[in-house]
């Protein structure tokens, strides 16, 4: 057992990367290993199996590939949507814009339903659109990291099944896996795509995607060749199956150390206390606490109502008269790192606090206390400064 | 200063991933940091600057992206070759086949010159092909990891400049950067693409590419849209320029910890003793020593002559009557991990030893002694077993 302790550092409470455990960082510092060795194969295989467990799916197919979360969009656009086919993007922020851009790059005809700023797309608008046109995929951002808006994944999947059952339901869950409840099989999702550095509690560098067998079938029966090489499931599917079954196969060298780190984090999430269910509850509880504190400090939140507010992050407008420069550097001086805004029209008006993973579930760390205290002090200082 | 020591482990002498230093692994275990923080920006910027230094280029443009080395092929195919344009692949092994496959995926018309097994393509064949047809790019594998064949990068670049000066010279240097001499500007290379886990001495997970200003211009003036999203330089060029100039920009979350690790390794390679030039010499010296020992043990090498043999790896045929099963597990028992063959027609007939990075340049580690001694013992045991 290692006694590795990470270096003292400023508390990172942006909506990803997040604070990670010493065990995960120690696994990231694993000595170099052969990617085809008998020691490494089960480490990779267990990541595949634990991902299924985390998402409550029996038979969906995980893909774990070196890349940023963004690569998940390429996987969807290049493997599932053939050139000229229709895609419907439910846009609740910056990441909806980008997913559309990606789909168009690979030849999809994209329609968007753009939610008002701070809101999710109404299910009635989705149903109306599905009645108008046949779509190969409907995509939505479960939690848009730019706005902190939470979409109703279960409701969206149900609406698609009702109106257009052949359409694949694609959930961009980069900022929701392991912090928001996701029930892959029960809700009828076809794609959950994410990245390692948010709720999954691992350093950035892994594109993580889970595809239903229905989606795999759509891929396998496509009429035209896949339009990406690095993102092609034709290349990756045999690799994932090989590692899961206990043998190695080669397409590109997997990011061995990151997979050790991911394994360590998935093990903490799925095999240790608290349980996955309990983790969801703790994320909701921490979120409620931070949102209440923000409200008491007079900070208005971006999401227009509590039902569309994420549980792993909080986005707040700066108070009247204050800007990022008045608040964010002052928080850094108190060793608390929050994120600026990220939305083309509003980015200067708000900031974002992440509360996923160990910051949300391990109250003994005192991360939430520290964030709230620093926010209170910095706001008071900023207001005093303006009045001076 | 850290006193971190990596766990005891089997000596990894495959042609990547390679053994890495404690400092690099410790950097990979850096606490989570914001990818847009003032602390992280220069870490990324310095990687860009040190890469230029390592490749002896003044103004070429580096790209450092989360991904496997394979992603470098997508970058070339999607950014530099427009659909229907001609590409010429000099094929000296497995990785030539794959690069062709990648180029075709993005719509290039690919011609190949396939070298005899164990040899590089003759420059006269290259010149003849260039006289027959106009090519947008010529690609070659500097060291083909599957065969250990070294191509004459300088000679290929000179031949292209002479016969077809507009053609871009694309060097797949995954298994050569930092172990073989590469002089980007002097030789007139347009693309050097590589990965973090070989000569660069960093865990796998970074696609590293350096493009000449001429290549960037070709990209900027292309007539059709780029056909990849995640691999698009339209997205990445502003990011690389921002980080180098000291500010942050966002397209996809960079693999922060791997970039800390890459920075630590590049610093050891470019700023510490031995110098880059001296490192090349030490790689040649180590290679000669291993190749001589292999020869003395009766092992025939894949490369058909010394001038096409790589200096960072050695590929040897199994002796008559022995197979991988007779030798590789026996080496593992002696804590030495070598690689099996990797070439569609010959993979069962040979094995590969990597000798890049610290295993090659730091003789105080005794890695080379250990490999040679284990090889000698395992061969003797295997032969005795066969004769028993």
Tab-separated table of N, CA and C in Angstrom, chain A residues 193-315:
chain	number	residue	atom	x	y	z
A	193	UNK	N	-21.598	9.798	-23.667
A	193	UNK	CA	-20.184	10.119	-23.899
A	193	UNK	C	-19.699	11.041	-22.805
A	194	UNK	N	-18.443	10.823	-22.381
A	194	UNK	CA	-17.921	11.639	-21.290
A	194	UNK	C	-16.393	11.702	-21.361
A	195	UNK	N	-15.798	12.232	-20.316
A	195	UNK	CA	-14.344	12.396	-20.255
A	195	UNK	C	-13.919	12.039	-18.841
A	196	UNK	N	-12.623	11.829	-18.661
A	196	UNK	CA	-12.137	11.304	-17.389
A	196	UNK	C	-12.067	12.320	-16.260
A	197	UNK	N	-12.012	13.630	-16.585
A	197	UNK	CA	-11.574	14.617	-15.589
A	197	UNK	C	-12.682	15.285	-14.783
A	198	UNK	N	-13.918	14.817	-14.914
A	198	UNK	CA	-14.976	15.460	-14.118
A	198	UNK	C	-15.461	14.452	-13.075
A	199	UNK	N	-16.721	14.082	-13.081
A	199	UNK	CA	-17.207	13.172	-12.044
A	199	UNK	C	-16.401	11.890	-11.939
A	200	UNK	N	-15.743	11.506	-13.007
A	200	UNK	CA	-14.973	10.254	-12.995
A	200	UNK	C	-13.657	10.371	-12.217
A	201	UNK	N	-13.296	11.588	-11.802
A	201	UNK	CA	-12.228	11.757	-10.819
A	201	UNK	C	-10.838	11.308	-11.242
A	202	UNK	N	-10.511	11.471	-12.510
A	202	UNK	CA	-9.243	11.020	-13.084
A	202	UNK	C	-8.638	12.217	-13.826
A	203	UNK	N	-7.322	12.287	-13.978
A	203	UNK	CA	-6.783	13.388	-14.787
A	203	UNK	C	-7.353	13.371	-16.216
A	204	UNK	N	-7.336	14.520	-16.886
A	204	UNK	CA	-7.881	14.573	-18.252
A	204	UNK	C	-7.024	13.798	-19.244
A	205	UNK	N	-7.661	13.326	-20.336
A	205	UNK	CA	-6.913	12.634	-21.384
A	205	UNK	C	-7.589	11.370	-21.881
A	206	UNK	N	-8.778	11.050	-21.322
A	206	UNK	CA	-9.521	9.891	-21.806
A	206	UNK	C	-10.874	10.327	-22.344
A	207	UNK	N	-11.174	9.903	-23.561
A	207	UNK	CA	-12.518	9.999	-24.111
A	207	UNK	C	-13.208	8.686	-23.756
A	208	UNK	N	-14.321	8.807	-23.061
A	208	UNK	CA	-15.031	7.630	-22.546
A	208	UNK	C	-16.437	7.639	-23.140
A	209	UNK	N	-16.811	6.576	-23.801
A	209	UNK	CA	-18.120	6.534	-24.466
A	209	UNK	C	-18.737	5.154	-24.265
A	210	UNK	N	-20.034	5.132	-24.052
A	210	UNK	CA	-20.750	3.858	-23.913
A	210	UNK	C	-21.882	3.846	-24.939
A	211	UNK	N	-21.942	2.772	-25.741
A	211	UNK	CA	-22.918	2.673	-26.832
A	211	UNK	C	-23.845	1.479	-26.604
A	212	UNK	N	-25.131	1.695	-26.809
A	212	UNK	CA	-26.090	0.588	-26.706
A	212	UNK	C	-25.824	-0.415	-27.830
A	213	UNK	N	-26.301	-1.642	-27.647
A	213	UNK	CA	-26.149	-2.627	-28.724
A	213	UNK	C	-26.916	-2.172	-29.966
A	214	UNK	N	-27.989	-1.420	-29.748
A	214	UNK	CA	-28.731	-0.868	-30.893
A	214	UNK	C	-27.837	0.092	-31.690
A	215	UNK	N	-27.105	0.930	-30.973
A	215	UNK	CA	-26.192	1.866	-31.651
A	215	UNK	C	-25.078	1.105	-32.369
A	216	UNK	N	-24.568	0.065	-31.723
A	216	UNK	CA	-23.500	-0.736	-32.351
A	216	UNK	C	-24.029	-1.364	-33.647
A	217	UNK	N	-25.285	-1.815	-33.603
A	217	UNK	CA	-25.907	-2.424	-34.789
A	217	UNK	C	-26.048	-1.381	-35.918
A	218	UNK	N	-26.458	-0.183	-35.553
A	218	UNK	CA	-26.577	0.899	-36.542
A	218	UNK	C	-25.209	1.159	-37.179
A	219	UNK	N	-24.176	1.184	-36.351
A	219	UNK	CA	-22.811	1.340	-36.866
A	219	UNK	C	-22.454	0.188	-37.794
A	220	UNK	N	-22.723	-1.024	-37.359
A	220	UNK	CA	-22.297	-2.201	-38.135
A	220	UNK	C	-23.022	-2.331	-39.474
A	221	UNK	N	-24.208	-1.748	-39.568
A	221	UNK	CA	-24.997	-1.901	-40.796
A	221	UNK	C	-24.995	-0.629	-41.641
A	222	UNK	N	-24.099	0.319	-41.345
A	222	UNK	CA	-24.081	1.553	-42.141
A	222	UNK	C	-23.700	1.235	-43.586
A	223	UNK	N	-24.200	2.078	-44.480
A	223	UNK	CA	-24.003	1.822	-45.910
A	223	UNK	C	-22.674	2.381	-46.415
A	224	UNK	N	-22.221	3.479	-45.813
A	224	UNK	CA	-21.014	4.151	-46.299
A	224	UNK	C	-19.864	3.935	-45.305
A	225	UNK	N	-18.613	4.096	-45.776
A	225	UNK	CA	-17.481	3.894	-44.855
A	225	UNK	C	-17.474	4.945	-43.736
A	226	UNK	N	-16.912	4.553	-42.610
A	226	UNK	CA	-16.731	5.484	-41.491
A	226	UNK	C	-15.788	6.604	-41.940
A	227	UNK	N	-16.076	7.839	-41.535
A	227	UNK	CA	-15.353	8.998	-42.072
A	227	UNK	C	-14.273	9.536	-41.134
A	228	UNK	N	-13.873	8.742	-40.151
A	228	UNK	CA	-12.724	9.097	-39.317
A	228	UNK	C	-11.840	7.863	-39.233
A	229	UNK	N	-10.562	8.074	-39.033
A	229	UNK	CA	-9.665	6.932	-38.847
A	229	UNK	C	-9.443	6.716	-37.347
A	230	UNK	N	-8.920	7.731	-36.670
A	230	UNK	CA	-8.623	7.575	-35.245
A	230	UNK	C	-9.886	7.320	-34.426
A	231	UNK	N	-11.024	7.864	-34.861
A	231	UNK	CA	-12.258	7.705	-34.099
A	231	UNK	C	-13.121	6.551	-34.570
A	232	UNK	N	-12.609	5.729	-35.466
A	232	UNK	CA	-13.434	4.675	-36.073
A	232	UNK	C	-13.674	3.491	-35.152
A	233	UNK	N	-14.946	3.163	-34.945
A	233	UNK	CA	-15.257	1.980	-34.141
A	233	UNK	C	-14.847	0.692	-34.851
A	234	UNK	N	-14.721	0.756	-36.167
A	234	UNK	CA	-14.226	-0.424	-36.881
A	234	UNK	C	-12.842	-0.790	-36.330
A	235	UNK	N	-12.068	0.211	-35.984
A	235	UNK	CA	-10.753	-0.037	-35.396
A	235	UNK	C	-10.864	-0.387	-33.911
A	236	UNK	N	-11.696	0.337	-33.183
A	236	UNK	CA	-11.688	0.250	-31.722
A	236	UNK	C	-12.530	-0.881	-31.149
A	237	UNK	N	-13.605	-1.266	-31.848
A	237	UNK	CA	-14.482	-2.289	-31.293
A	237	UNK	C	-13.730	-3.602	-31.020
A	238	UNK	N	-12.920	-4.105	-31.969
A	238	UNK	CA	-12.167	-5.338	-31.679
A	238	UNK	C	-11.185	-5.174	-30.515
A	239	UNK	N	-10.660	-3.974	-30.356
A	239	UNK	CA	-9.706	-3.721	-29.261
A	239	UNK	C	-10.427	-3.812	-27.918
A	240	UNK	N	-11.575	-3.145	-27.821
A	240	UNK	CA	-12.319	-3.156	-26.547
A	240	UNK	C	-12.761	-4.579	-26.208
A	241	UNK	N	-13.213	-5.311	-27.229
A	241	UNK	CA	-13.647	-6.695	-26.988
A	241	UNK	C	-12.471	-7.574	-26.557
A	242	UNK	N	-11.315	-7.370	-27.168
A	242	UNK	CA	-10.135	-8.157	-26.819
A	242	UNK	C	-9.748	-7.911	-25.359
A	243	UNK	N	-9.579	-6.636	-24.977
A	243	UNK	CA	-9.149	-6.351	-23.604
A	243	UNK	C	-10.173	-6.857	-22.590
A	244	UNK	N	-11.465	-6.757	-22.923
A	244	UNK	CA	-12.461	-7.236	-21.971
A	244	UNK	C	-12.405	-8.753	-21.816
A	245	UNK	N	-12.084	-9.432	-22.916
A	245	UNK	CA	-12.079	-10.896	-22.854
A	245	UNK	C	-10.745	-11.443	-22.349
A	246	UNK	N	-9.805	-10.543	-22.037
A	246	UNK	CA	-8.563	-11.002	-21.423
A	246	UNK	C	-7.393	-11.194	-22.373
A	247	UNK	N	-7.527	-10.680	-23.591
A	247	UNK	CA	-6.377	-10.740	-24.491
A	247	UNK	C	-6.087	-9.324	-24.999
A	248	UNK	N	-4.927	-9.144	-25.614
A	248	UNK	CA	-4.554	-7.817	-26.093
A	248	UNK	C	-4.753	-7.753	-27.596
A	249	UNK	N	-4.995	-6.565	-28.098
A	249	UNK	CA	-5.040	-6.343	-29.534
A	249	UNK	C	-4.492	-4.950	-29.745
A	250	UNK	N	-4.010	-4.676	-30.946
A	250	UNK	CA	-3.354	-3.399	-31.173
A	250	UNK	C	-3.975	-2.595	-32.303
A	251	UNK	N	-4.354	-1.366	-32.009
A	251	UNK	CA	-4.640	-0.393	-33.070
A	251	UNK	C	-3.770	0.834	-32.830
A	252	UNK	N	-3.828	1.365	-31.638
A	252	UNK	CA	-2.984	2.501	-31.245
A	252	UNK	C	-2.628	2.266	-29.784
A	253	UNK	N	-1.466	2.747	-29.352
A	253	UNK	CA	-1.042	2.490	-27.974
A	253	UNK	C	-1.995	3.159	-26.986
A	254	UNK	N	-2.624	2.387	-26.107
A	254	UNK	CA	-3.530	3.020	-25.137
A	254	UNK	C	-2.738	3.837	-24.116
A	255	UNK	N	-3.371	4.831	-23.516
A	255	UNK	CA	-2.698	5.675	-22.512
A	255	UNK	C	-2.617	4.922	-21.197
A	256	UNK	N	-1.621	4.041	-21.111
A	256	UNK	CA	-1.520	3.052	-20.043
A	256	UNK	C	-1.666	3.658	-18.642
A	257	UNK	N	-0.893	4.720	-18.351
A	257	UNK	CA	-0.942	5.274	-16.997
A	257	UNK	C	-2.314	5.853	-16.676
A	258	UNK	N	-2.912	6.545	-17.633
A	258	UNK	CA	-4.251	7.094	-17.398
A	258	UNK	C	-5.258	5.982	-17.159
A	259	UNK	N	-5.045	4.834	-17.778
A	259	UNK	CA	-5.976	3.720	-17.573
A	259	UNK	C	-5.773	3.105	-16.182
A	260	UNK	N	-4.544	3.073	-15.703
A	260	UNK	CA	-4.323	2.692	-14.297
A	260	UNK	C	-5.048	3.676	-13.365
A	261	UNK	N	-4.928	4.959	-13.665
A	261	UNK	CA	-5.574	5.979	-12.817
A	261	UNK	C	-7.097	5.853	-12.884
A	262	UNK	N	-7.611	5.620	-14.087
A	262	UNK	CA	-9.060	5.486	-14.274
A	262	UNK	C	-9.571	4.260	-13.523
A	263	UNK	N	-8.812	3.183	-13.583
A	263	UNK	CA	-9.166	1.974	-12.856
A	263	UNK	C	-9.245	2.256	-11.346
A	264	UNK	N	-8.261	3.001	-10.841
A	264	UNK	CA	-8.246	3.314	-9.403
A	264	UNK	C	-9.474	4.139	-9.029
A	265	UNK	N	-9.836	5.083	-9.884
A	265	UNK	CA	-10.984	5.934	-9.568
A	265	UNK	C	-12.298	5.163	-9.689
A	266	UNK	N	-12.448	4.385	-10.757
A	266	UNK	CA	-13.681	3.596	-10.920
A	266	UNK	C	-13.859	2.618	-9.762
A	267	UNK	N	-12.749	2.088	-9.268
A	267	UNK	CA	-12.809	1.170	-8.142
A	267	UNK	C	-13.328	1.898	-6.899
A	268	UNK	N	-12.831	3.118	-6.673
A	268	UNK	CA	-13.337	3.886	-5.529
A	268	UNK	C	-14.827	4.194	-5.694
A	269	UNK	N	-15.225	4.496	-6.932
A	269	UNK	CA	-16.618	4.902	-7.171
A	269	UNK	C	-17.578	3.711	-7.089
A	270	UNK	N	-17.166	2.580	-7.678
A	270	UNK	CA	-18.138	1.472	-7.786
A	270	UNK	C	-17.965	0.388	-6.731
A	271	UNK	N	-16.790	0.296	-6.116
A	271	UNK	CA	-16.544	-0.839	-5.209
A	271	UNK	C	-16.397	-0.417	-3.757
A	272	UNK	N	-16.272	0.884	-3.506
A	272	UNK	CA	-16.050	1.322	-2.135
A	272	UNK	C	-17.228	2.155	-1.650
A	273	UNK	N	-17.253	2.414	-0.372
A	273	UNK	CA	-18.301	3.239	0.217
A	273	UNK	C	-17.947	4.703	-0.033
A	274	UNK	N	-18.882	5.627	-0.303
A	274	UNK	CA	-20.327	5.372	-0.451
A	274	UNK	C	-20.680	4.700	-1.777
A	275	UNK	N	-21.838	4.084	-1.827
A	275	UNK	CA	-22.307	3.424	-3.048
A	275	UNK	C	-22.589	4.454	-4.141
A	276	UNK	N	-22.763	3.979	-5.343
A	276	UNK	CA	-23.058	4.888	-6.456
A	276	UNK	C	-24.327	5.691	-6.171
A	277	UNK	N	-25.363	5.015	-5.682
A	277	UNK	CA	-26.638	5.684	-5.352
A	277	UNK	C	-26.403	6.774	-4.302
A	278	UNK	N	-25.631	6.405	-3.287
A	278	UNK	CA	-25.343	7.338	-2.193
A	278	UNK	C	-24.527	8.533	-2.720
A	279	UNK	N	-23.655	8.260	-3.673
A	279	UNK	CA	-22.882	9.345	-4.284
A	279	UNK	C	-23.798	10.358	-4.966
A	280	UNK	N	-24.811	9.875	-5.675
A	280	UNK	CA	-25.748	10.803	-6.312
A	280	UNK	C	-26.411	11.677	-5.247
A	281	UNK	N	-26.829	11.028	-4.149
A	281	UNK	CA	-27.505	11.772	-3.082
A	281	UNK	C	-26.560	12.823	-2.495
A	282	UNK	N	-25.301	12.445	-2.285
A	282	UNK	CA	-24.343	13.394	-1.699
A	282	UNK	C	-24.070	14.562	-2.660
A	283	UNK	N	-24.029	14.276	-3.957
A	283	UNK	CA	-23.858	15.372	-4.916
A	283	UNK	C	-25.058	16.336	-4.847
A	284	UNK	N	-26.253	15.798	-4.731
A	284	UNK	CA	-27.442	16.666	-4.643
A	284	UNK	C	-27.394	17.507	-3.369
A	285	UNK	N	-26.973	16.874	-2.272
A	285	UNK	CA	-26.932	17.551	-0.980
A	285	UNK	C	-25.903	18.690	-0.992
A	286	UNK	N	-24.706	18.376	-1.510
A	286	UNK	CA	-23.652	19.393	-1.589
A	286	UNK	C	-24.089	20.544	-2.492
A	287	UNK	N	-24.724	20.186	-3.594
A	287	UNK	CA	-25.179	21.205	-4.532
A	287	UNK	C	-26.201	22.125	-3.872
A	288	UNK	N	-27.137	21.535	-3.157
A	288	UNK	CA	-28.172	22.332	-2.491
A	288	UNK	C	-27.529	23.285	-1.492
A	289	UNK	N	-26.504	22.804	-0.809
A	289	UNK	CA	-25.827	23.627	0.199
A	289	UNK	C	-25.126	24.825	-0.452
A	290	UNK	N	-24.417	24.557	-1.530
A	290	UNK	CA	-23.698	25.646	-2.209
A	290	UNK	C	-24.682	26.627	-2.840
A	291	UNK	N	-25.731	26.112	-3.430
A	291	UNK	CA	-26.705	27.003	-4.079
A	291	UNK	C	-27.429	27.875	-3.045
A	292	UNK	N	-27.701	27.295	-1.886
A	292	UNK	CA	-28.356	28.072	-0.822
A	292	UNK	C	-27.406	29.170	-0.322
A	293	UNK	N	-26.140	28.808	-0.129
A	293	UNK	CA	-25.155	29.792	0.326
A	293	UNK	C	-25.018	30.927	-0.682
A	294	UNK	N	-24.981	30.558	-1.970
A	294	UNK	CA	-24.859	31.581	-3.019
A	294	UNK	C	-26.062	32.526	-2.974
A	295	UNK	N	-27.221	31.941	-2.798
A	295	UNK	CA	-28.452	32.741	-2.744
A	295	UNK	C	-28.403	33.707	-1.562
A	296	UNK	N	-27.940	33.182	-0.422
A	296	UNK	CA	-27.855	34.036	0.773
A	296	UNK	C	-26.838	35.159	0.593
A	297	UNK	N	-25.873	34.913	-0.286
A	297	UNK	CA	-24.882	35.965	-0.570
A	297	UNK	C	-25.376	36.899	-1.675
A	298	UNK	N	-26.598	36.678	-2.113
A	298	UNK	CA	-27.181	37.572	-3.124
A	298	UNK	C	-26.765	37.246	-4.543
A	299	UNK	N	-26.245	36.031	-4.747
A	299	UNK	CA	-25.793	35.654	-6.102
A	299	UNK	C	-26.931	34.967	-6.854
A	300	UNK	N	-27.292	35.519	-8.005
A	300	UNK	CA	-28.354	34.936	-8.826
A	300	UNK	C	-27.742	33.847	-9.713
A	301	UNK	N	-28.426	32.735	-9.802
A	301	UNK	CA	-27.911	31.627	-10.608
A	301	UNK	C	-28.369	31.682	-12.059
A	302	UNK	N	-27.546	31.087	-12.939
A	302	UNK	CA	-27.893	31.049	-14.367
A	302	UNK	C	-29.133	30.207	-14.657
A	303	UNK	N	-29.192	28.968	-14.146
A	303	UNK	CA	-30.368	28.156	-14.460
A	303	UNK	C	-31.635	28.876	-13.985
A	304	UNK	N	-32.642	28.920	-14.867
A	304	UNK	CA	-33.822	29.739	-14.584
A	304	UNK	C	-34.741	29.144	-13.522
A	305	UNK	N	-34.571	27.858	-13.225
A	305	UNK	CA	-35.372	27.228	-12.170
A	305	UNK	C	-34.603	26.036	-11.619
A	306	UNK	N	-34.882	25.652	-10.354
A	306	UNK	CA	-34.118	24.578	-9.715
A	306	UNK	C	-34.153	23.267	-10.495
A	307	UNK	N	-35.218	22.968	-11.212
A	307	UNK	CA	-35.310	21.671	-11.896
A	307	UNK	C	-34.343	21.553	-13.066
A	308	UNK	N	-33.799	22.664	-13.551
A	308	UNK	CA	-32.810	22.585	-14.629
A	308	UNK	C	-31.409	22.956	-14.135
A	309	UNK	N	-31.177	22.850	-12.828
A	309	UNK	CA	-29.845	23.176	-12.286
A	309	UNK	C	-29.068	21.894	-12.001
A	310	UNK	N	-27.839	21.839	-12.488
A	310	UNK	CA	-26.977	20.674	-12.291
A	310	UNK	C	-26.646	20.486	-10.817
A	311	UNK	N	-26.291	19.262	-10.456
A	311	UNK	CA	-25.897	18.945	-9.081
A	311	UNK	C	-24.381	18.840	-8.890
A	312	UNK	N	-23.631	18.993	-9.968
A	312	UNK	CA	-22.180	18.880	-9.853
A	312	UNK	C	-21.474	20.206	-10.083
A	313	UNK	N	-22.250	21.245	-10.349
A	313	UNK	CA	-21.649	22.571	-10.554
A	313	UNK	C	-22.710	23.640	-10.309
A	314	UNK	N	-22.236	24.858	-10.082
A	314	UNK	CA	-23.126	25.995	-9.864
A	314	UNK	C	-22.598	27.170	-10.675
A	315	UNK	N	-23.490	27.772	-11.471
A	315	UNK	CA	-23.100	28.951	-12.256
A	315	UNK	C	-23.870	30.150	-11.719
